[in-house]
Amino acid sequence: MLRKFSIKLCLFLSPFFVLIIGYLITDPFKIIRKYEAYPDNFAKSLNRDRISTQIFLHNHQHFNYKSFIFGSSRSSVFYAREWGKHINDKTPYHFDASCETISGVATKLKFIEAKGNKIDNVLFVFDRSLFNYEQDTLGSVFIQDYRVSGLQWWKYHTVFINTYFSKGFFVAFYDNLLTGSFRNYMRQFLEFRKINYTPIVNDFIFTSYIEQIKKDSVAYYNQPNFFYKRSKEKNIQPAAIKAYQLKYLAMIQESLKKNNTKYKIILGPTYDQAYFNQQDLATLIKYFGKENVYDFSGINEYTENIANYYEIYHYKPSVANDIMNKIYATK
């Protein structure tokens, strides 16, 4: 009787064991093993914070990084080597994360210090979203690497295992892996834009957008529902910096002072033309000095032209280059 029950139980659980073995072998989120490079994110569901952390750990001793770019995916267009021309550094490191948080930036600075790297130069690319996102509520695509955050490793991996088993992720993953097909239902699980990562400096390039615009820019910018019409009224947002986040600003300030870091904070030109809240701006100036904070939010020469954007979330490298030329014009 017990033997029959055991056999039935094994048969019942066998699909689960097969999926677990598949998870360990295929490493769908690229978090089980350590990787030297992540060429792209096409037809995958990778965590950008993990990529930035792992590439740093793999390379930091060899390249002795001492200049860093921090921010969300909006910082991606500030290409490291373009920035390097302004600070005389051939290999700055782009330590960004998708939906980055202010706590994520603060802990990354401490992590870099703990690994023994100098922090000579920093470029912060901020907007209000850094203060709106809560680190502990984010899922597998956004959660901070446990080696930086201090989260217990098993809790970190549990987030990814839950994603693997939830809402049919593994169905889409194995369908694509085994057939090479790209079906519409997969889009909620896998990334089908071509996104490339550069080795060494860890830049994040929107290859798919670049190719589409190059092919037919008129058709690209006339896609229905791709760019919404913005109001002509001044978009004033409520304060985003919360009381508990001041400790992270203090942590960042402490790291910068300790390392005698040269730094600049850019408040980026988001498509919604929202102005960075004046109370929040005053807070940043209090911690980092007016001479180090550059506000490009709101209605201006960058935000008025939709051709300066890939879509409503990300502006282009040409905008970033122009901003860097302006803020580094007088050193």
Tab-separated table of C-alpha atoms in Angstrom:
chain	number	residue	atom	x	y	z
A	1	MET	CA	0.000	0.000	0.000
A	2	LEU	CA	2.778	2.391	0.995
A	3	ARG	CA	4.751	1.401	-2.094
A	4	LYS	CA	1.807	2.198	-4.374
A	5	PHE	CA	1.317	5.531	-2.644
A	6	SER	CA	5.018	6.353	-3.050
A	7	ILE	CA	4.898	5.513	-6.744
A	8	LYS	CA	1.805	7.662	-7.261
A	9	LEU	CA	3.388	10.508	-5.313
A	10	CYS	CA	6.551	10.308	-7.408
A	11	LEU	CA	4.512	10.290	-10.601
A	12	PHE	CA	2.493	13.242	-9.356
A	13	LEU	CA	5.609	15.224	-8.440
A	14	SER	CA	7.703	14.202	-11.451
A	15	PRO	CA	6.736	17.270	-13.569
A	16	PHE	CA	7.826	19.509	-10.686
A	17	PHE	CA	11.189	17.719	-10.411
A	18	VAL	CA	11.685	17.948	-14.173
A	19	LEU	CA	11.031	21.693	-14.053
A	20	ILE	CA	13.435	22.145	-11.135
A	21	ILE	CA	16.146	20.228	-12.990
A	22	GLY	CA	15.428	22.330	-16.070
A	23	TYR	CA	15.753	25.493	-13.988
A	24	LEU	CA	19.148	24.427	-12.650
A	25	ILE	CA	20.444	23.388	-16.072
A	26	THR	CA	19.180	26.276	-18.201
A	27	ASP	CA	19.541	29.026	-15.571
A	28	PRO	CA	16.793	31.105	-17.258
A	29	PHE	CA	17.511	34.295	-15.300
A	30	LYS	CA	21.304	33.869	-15.425
A	31	ILE	CA	21.667	34.088	-11.643
A	32	ILE	CA	22.765	30.573	-10.644
A	33	ARG	CA	26.166	30.644	-12.292
A	34	LYS	CA	28.660	33.478	-12.639
A	35	TYR	CA	29.018	34.940	-16.119
A	36	GLU	CA	31.826	36.920	-17.696
A	37	ALA	CA	29.497	38.746	-20.087
A	38	TYR	CA	25.853	39.153	-21.040
A	39	PRO	CA	25.812	39.954	-24.773
A	40	ASP	CA	22.100	40.738	-25.015
A	41	ASN	CA	18.676	40.449	-23.420
A	42	PHE	CA	16.786	39.288	-26.513
A	43	ALA	CA	14.120	36.643	-25.756
A	44	LYS	CA	15.242	36.624	-22.135
A	45	SER	CA	14.112	38.074	-18.821
A	46	LEU	CA	17.327	39.260	-17.224
A	47	ASN	CA	17.810	41.439	-14.184
A	48	ARG	CA	19.887	44.505	-15.060
A	49	ASP	CA	21.032	45.022	-11.476
A	50	ARG	CA	22.421	41.486	-11.471
A	51	ILE	CA	24.245	42.104	-14.742
A	52	SER	CA	25.807	45.339	-13.495
A	53	THR	CA	26.899	43.716	-10.238
A	54	GLN	CA	28.297	40.541	-11.802
A	55	ILE	CA	30.262	42.317	-14.541
A	56	PHE	CA	31.705	44.674	-11.926
A	57	LEU	CA	32.788	41.756	-9.738
A	58	HIS	CA	34.328	39.961	-12.703
A	59	ASN	CA	36.276	42.976	-13.975
A	60	HIS	CA	36.878	45.452	-11.166
A	61	GLN	CA	40.322	44.223	-10.127
A	62	HIS	CA	41.626	44.002	-13.684
A	63	PHE	CA	40.307	47.365	-14.897
A	64	ASN	CA	40.479	49.134	-11.538
A	65	TYR	CA	37.289	51.105	-12.136
A	66	LYS	CA	37.302	54.489	-10.447
A	67	SER	CA	34.536	56.388	-12.295
A	68	PHE	CA	30.883	55.357	-12.164
A	69	ILE	CA	27.506	56.209	-13.678
A	70	PHE	CA	24.448	55.526	-11.515
A	71	GLY	CA	20.768	55.647	-12.346
A	72	SER	CA	17.859	53.754	-13.834
A	73	SER	CA	17.616	52.590	-17.457
A	74	ARG	CA	17.242	56.278	-18.352
A	75	SER	CA	20.930	56.650	-17.525
A	76	SER	CA	21.743	54.074	-20.208
A	77	VAL	CA	22.093	56.719	-22.925
A	78	PHE	CA	24.941	58.370	-21.033
A	79	TYR	CA	27.490	56.086	-22.627
A	80	ALA	CA	30.445	55.450	-20.352
A	81	ARG	CA	33.180	56.151	-22.873
A	82	GLU	CA	31.477	59.372	-24.006
A	83	TRP	CA	31.422	60.492	-20.383
A	84	GLY	CA	35.019	59.324	-20.038
A	85	LYS	CA	36.116	61.968	-22.535
A	86	HIS	CA	34.998	64.654	-20.077
A	87	ILE	CA	36.777	63.159	-17.061
A	88	ASN	CA	39.881	61.717	-18.743
A	89	ASP	CA	39.033	58.095	-17.979
A	90	LYS	CA	38.978	55.435	-20.717
A	91	THR	CA	37.075	52.829	-18.708
A	92	PRO	CA	34.341	54.307	-16.511
A	93	TYR	CA	31.781	51.795	-15.305
A	94	HIS	CA	28.033	52.007	-15.864
A	95	PHE	CA	26.544	50.662	-12.614
A	96	ASP	CA	22.862	51.171	-13.428
A	97	ALA	CA	19.745	49.123	-12.708
A	98	SER	CA	16.265	48.958	-14.180
A	99	CYS	CA	13.874	50.930	-11.980
A	100	GLU	CA	16.787	51.926	-9.750
A	101	THR	CA	16.051	53.262	-6.280
A	102	ILE	CA	17.916	55.802	-4.174
A	103	SER	CA	18.700	53.035	-1.690
A	104	GLY	CA	20.146	51.026	-4.566
A	105	VAL	CA	22.493	53.861	-5.502
A	106	ALA	CA	23.612	54.347	-1.892
A	107	THR	CA	24.338	50.658	-1.324
A	108	LYS	CA	26.201	50.362	-4.627
A	109	LEU	CA	28.591	53.110	-3.536
A	110	LYS	CA	29.230	51.306	-0.249
A	111	PHE	CA	29.685	48.033	-2.145
A	112	ILE	CA	32.293	49.587	-4.441
A	113	GLU	CA	34.159	50.952	-1.425
A	114	ALA	CA	34.059	47.546	0.255
A	115	LYS	CA	35.653	45.981	-2.827
A	116	GLY	CA	38.563	48.403	-2.592
A	117	ASN	CA	37.917	50.572	-5.631
A	118	LYS	CA	38.494	54.298	-5.558
A	119	ILE	CA	35.560	56.525	-6.488
A	120	ASP	CA	37.158	59.489	-8.246
A	121	ASN	CA	34.256	60.493	-10.487
A	122	VAL	CA	30.510	59.904	-10.400
A	123	LEU	CA	27.683	60.864	-12.727
A	124	PHE	CA	24.224	60.492	-11.183
A	125	VAL	CA	21.271	60.458	-13.581
A	126	PHE	CA	18.201	61.028	-11.430
A	127	ASP	CA	14.504	61.672	-11.829
A	128	ARG	CA	11.617	61.372	-9.388
A	129	SER	CA	11.194	57.637	-10.124
A	130	LEU	CA	14.292	56.877	-8.020
A	131	PHE	CA	12.321	58.027	-5.007
A	132	ASN	CA	9.012	56.477	-6.047
A	133	TYR	CA	10.140	52.874	-6.367
A	134	GLU	CA	10.398	50.737	-3.252
A	135	GLN	CA	13.173	48.151	-3.374
A	136	ASP	CA	11.369	45.505	-1.334
A	137	THR	CA	8.305	45.490	-3.594
A	138	LEU	CA	10.104	44.814	-6.840
A	139	GLY	CA	10.063	41.479	-8.675
A	140	SER	CA	12.633	39.333	-10.423
A	141	VAL	CA	13.446	41.848	-13.163
A	142	PHE	CA	14.202	44.636	-10.692
A	143	ILE	CA	15.284	43.196	-7.319
A	144	GLN	CA	18.743	44.298	-6.227
A	145	ASP	CA	21.558	41.751	-6.186
A	146	TYR	CA	21.741	40.217	-2.717
A	147	ARG	CA	25.516	40.669	-2.668
A	148	VAL	CA	24.935	44.419	-2.638
A	149	SER	CA	21.669	44.715	-0.723
A	150	GLY	CA	22.570	42.265	2.037
A	151	LEU	CA	19.395	40.236	1.470
A	152	GLN	CA	19.803	36.571	2.382
A	153	TRP	CA	20.774	34.619	-0.732
A	154	TRP	CA	17.949	32.119	-0.426
A	155	LYS	CA	15.338	34.887	-0.250
A	156	TYR	CA	16.835	36.426	-3.373
A	157	HIS	CA	16.679	33.148	-5.299
A	158	THR	CA	13.147	32.500	-4.068
A	159	VAL	CA	11.976	35.597	-5.954
A	160	PHE	CA	13.235	34.122	-9.230
A	161	ILE	CA	11.911	30.629	-8.552
A	162	ASN	CA	8.486	32.098	-7.840
A	163	THR	CA	8.600	33.960	-11.164
A	164	TYR	CA	9.686	30.784	-12.954
A	165	PHE	CA	6.616	28.900	-11.726
A	166	SER	CA	4.090	31.737	-11.850
A	167	LYS	CA	1.788	32.854	-14.671
A	168	GLY	CA	3.240	30.460	-17.215
A	169	PHE	CA	6.766	31.844	-17.407
A	170	PHE	CA	8.340	28.418	-17.825
A	171	VAL	CA	5.905	27.615	-20.665
A	172	ALA	CA	7.030	30.672	-22.627
A	173	PHE	CA	10.678	30.093	-21.762
A	174	TYR	CA	10.808	26.470	-22.934
A	175	ASP	CA	8.567	27.121	-25.933
A	176	ASN	CA	11.061	29.707	-27.137
A	177	LEU	CA	14.091	27.645	-26.151
A	178	LEU	CA	12.932	24.483	-27.923
A	179	THR	CA	11.213	25.939	-30.993
A	180	GLY	CA	12.919	29.277	-31.487
A	181	SER	CA	9.472	30.771	-32.055
A	182	PHE	CA	8.378	34.181	-30.821
A	183	ARG	CA	4.683	34.203	-30.028
A	184	ASN	CA	2.631	37.127	-28.777
A	185	TYR	CA	1.814	35.525	-25.427
A	186	MET	CA	5.536	35.395	-24.626
A	187	ARG	CA	5.833	39.173	-24.521
A	188	GLN	CA	4.594	39.339	-20.944
A	189	PHE	CA	7.473	37.079	-19.885
A	190	LEU	CA	10.384	37.639	-22.278
A	191	GLU	CA	12.039	40.734	-23.743
A	192	PHE	CA	11.690	40.920	-27.513
A	193	ARG	CA	13.449	44.195	-28.075
A	194	LYS	CA	17.090	43.842	-29.035
A	195	ILE	CA	19.013	45.207	-26.078
A	196	ASN	CA	22.783	44.846	-26.066
A	197	TYR	CA	25.323	45.237	-23.269
A	198	THR	CA	28.847	46.391	-23.972
A	199	PRO	CA	31.729	44.517	-22.375
A	200	ILE	CA	33.983	46.141	-19.775
A	201	VAL	CA	32.089	49.440	-19.320
A	202	ASN	CA	28.639	47.782	-19.154
A	203	ASP	CA	26.644	50.168	-21.316
A	204	PHE	CA	23.038	49.336	-22.200
A	205	ILE	CA	22.106	49.923	-25.865
A	206	PHE	CA	18.573	49.966	-27.301
A	207	THR	CA	19.604	48.234	-30.533
A	208	SER	CA	16.051	47.465	-31.634
A	209	TYR	CA	14.952	51.107	-31.439
A	210	ILE	CA	18.062	52.313	-33.239
A	211	GLU	CA	17.493	49.867	-36.106
A	212	GLN	CA	13.801	50.755	-36.465
A	213	ILE	CA	14.470	54.495	-36.549
A	214	LYS	CA	17.278	54.043	-39.056
A	215	LYS	CA	14.995	51.983	-41.295
A	216	ASP	CA	12.049	54.419	-41.319
A	217	SER	CA	12.004	57.241	-38.797
A	218	VAL	CA	8.731	58.698	-40.115
A	219	ALA	CA	6.859	55.440	-39.618
A	220	TYR	CA	8.500	54.968	-36.225
A	221	TYR	CA	7.335	58.299	-34.828
A	222	ASN	CA	3.854	57.897	-36.282
A	223	GLN	CA	3.055	54.594	-34.619
A	224	PRO	CA	-0.469	54.788	-33.139
A	225	ASN	CA	-0.550	55.147	-29.353
A	226	PHE	CA	3.261	55.114	-29.162
A	227	PHE	CA	3.692	58.739	-28.064
A	228	TYR	CA	0.807	60.314	-26.194
A	229	LYS	CA	-0.062	63.984	-26.619
A	230	ARG	CA	1.195	66.068	-23.712
A	231	SER	CA	-0.720	68.804	-21.963
A	232	LYS	CA	0.373	72.400	-22.468
A	233	GLU	CA	-0.156	73.065	-18.782
A	234	LYS	CA	2.864	73.081	-16.508
A	235	ASN	CA	3.291	69.608	-15.018
A	236	ILE	CA	4.192	70.089	-11.358
A	237	GLN	CA	4.683	66.870	-9.442
A	238	PRO	CA	4.309	66.450	-5.669
A	239	ALA	CA	7.409	65.908	-3.549
A	240	ALA	CA	8.829	62.419	-4.020
A	241	ILE	CA	11.654	62.297	-1.467
A	242	LYS	CA	10.397	60.653	1.704
A	243	ALA	CA	11.747	61.129	5.216
A	244	TYR	CA	13.229	57.635	5.440
A	245	GLN	CA	15.119	58.193	2.164
A	246	LEU	CA	17.175	61.003	3.659
A	247	LYS	CA	19.446	58.408	5.233
A	248	TYR	CA	20.333	57.172	1.744
A	249	LEU	CA	21.151	60.692	0.610
A	250	ALA	CA	23.354	60.987	3.691
A	251	MET	CA	25.036	57.665	2.829
A	252	ILE	CA	25.756	58.899	-0.688
A	253	GLN	CA	27.066	62.209	0.652
A	254	GLU	CA	29.332	60.368	3.089
A	255	SER	CA	30.830	58.161	0.359
A	256	LEU	CA	31.470	61.136	-1.903
A	257	LYS	CA	33.191	63.114	0.854
A	258	LYS	CA	35.220	60.126	1.999
A	259	ASN	CA	36.567	59.545	-1.516
A	260	ASN	CA	36.915	63.238	-2.389
A	261	THR	CA	34.801	62.424	-5.429
A	262	LYS	CA	34.108	64.795	-8.296
A	263	TYR	CA	30.449	64.356	-9.144
A	264	LYS	CA	27.469	65.790	-10.957
A	265	ILE	CA	23.750	65.089	-10.583
A	266	ILE	CA	21.578	65.326	-13.690
A	267	LEU	CA	17.807	65.587	-13.348
A	268	GLY	CA	16.820	64.200	-16.707
A	269	PRO	CA	14.371	65.525	-19.323
A	270	THR	CA	11.538	62.990	-19.090
A	271	TYR	CA	8.960	62.784	-21.875
A	272	ASP	CA	6.062	63.715	-19.586
A	273	GLN	CA	7.680	67.166	-19.182
A	274	ALA	CA	7.151	66.974	-15.428
A	275	TYR	CA	9.196	69.457	-13.431
A	276	PHE	CA	11.325	68.075	-10.640
A	277	ASN	CA	9.613	69.138	-7.432
A	278	GLN	CA	11.188	72.290	-5.952
A	279	GLN	CA	11.147	70.887	-2.426
A	280	ASP	CA	12.981	67.798	-3.653
A	281	LEU	CA	15.409	69.968	-5.600
A	282	ALA	CA	16.152	71.958	-2.444
A	283	THR	CA	16.821	68.698	-0.604
A	284	LEU	CA	19.317	67.540	-3.220
A	285	ILE	CA	21.038	70.939	-3.169
A	286	LYS	CA	21.242	70.767	0.624
A	287	TYR	CA	23.092	67.450	0.487
A	288	PHE	CA	25.152	67.890	-2.669
A	289	GLY	CA	25.499	71.608	-3.393
A	290	LYS	CA	23.842	73.775	-6.014
A	291	GLU	CA	26.975	73.687	-8.160
A	292	ASN	CA	26.620	69.916	-8.591
A	293	VAL	CA	22.909	69.644	-9.450
A	294	TYR	CA	21.705	70.249	-13.018
A	295	ASP	CA	17.966	70.363	-13.639
A	296	PHE	CA	16.822	69.489	-17.176
A	297	SER	CA	13.280	68.509	-16.215
A	298	GLY	CA	10.088	70.186	-17.429
A	299	ILE	CA	9.418	71.912	-20.738
A	300	ASN	CA	12.644	72.691	-22.572
A	301	GLU	CA	14.539	72.231	-25.831
A	302	TYR	CA	14.923	68.503	-25.193
A	303	THR	CA	11.410	67.606	-24.105
A	304	GLU	CA	9.617	69.638	-26.791
A	305	ASN	CA	10.883	67.413	-29.618
A	306	ILE	CA	9.601	63.816	-29.605
A	307	ALA	CA	12.452	62.867	-31.951
A	308	ASN	CA	14.684	63.141	-28.876
A	309	TYR	CA	13.015	60.007	-27.474
A	310	TYR	CA	12.996	56.303	-28.266
A	311	GLU	CA	9.610	56.068	-26.545
A	312	ILE	CA	7.913	57.748	-23.592
A	313	TYR	CA	10.396	56.333	-21.078
A	314	HIS	CA	13.836	56.885	-22.594
A	315	TYR	CA	15.522	59.792	-24.320
A	316	LYS	CA	18.354	59.349	-26.808
A	317	PRO	CA	22.166	59.379	-26.525
A	318	SER	CA	22.243	62.627	-28.529
A	319	VAL	CA	20.382	64.316	-25.659
A	320	ALA	CA	22.762	62.822	-23.110
A	321	ASN	CA	25.806	63.924	-25.092
A	322	ASP	CA	24.507	67.477	-25.369
A	323	ILE	CA	23.784	67.595	-21.643
A	324	MET	CA	27.285	66.347	-20.821
A	325	ASN	CA	28.823	68.928	-23.134
A	326	LYS	CA	26.928	71.641	-21.270
A	327	ILE	CA	27.652	70.585	-17.707
A	328	TYR	CA	31.329	69.912	-18.394
A	329	ALA	CA	31.824	73.057	-20.504
A	330	THR	CA	33.396	74.848	-17.538
A	331	LYS	CA	35.377	72.608	-15.249
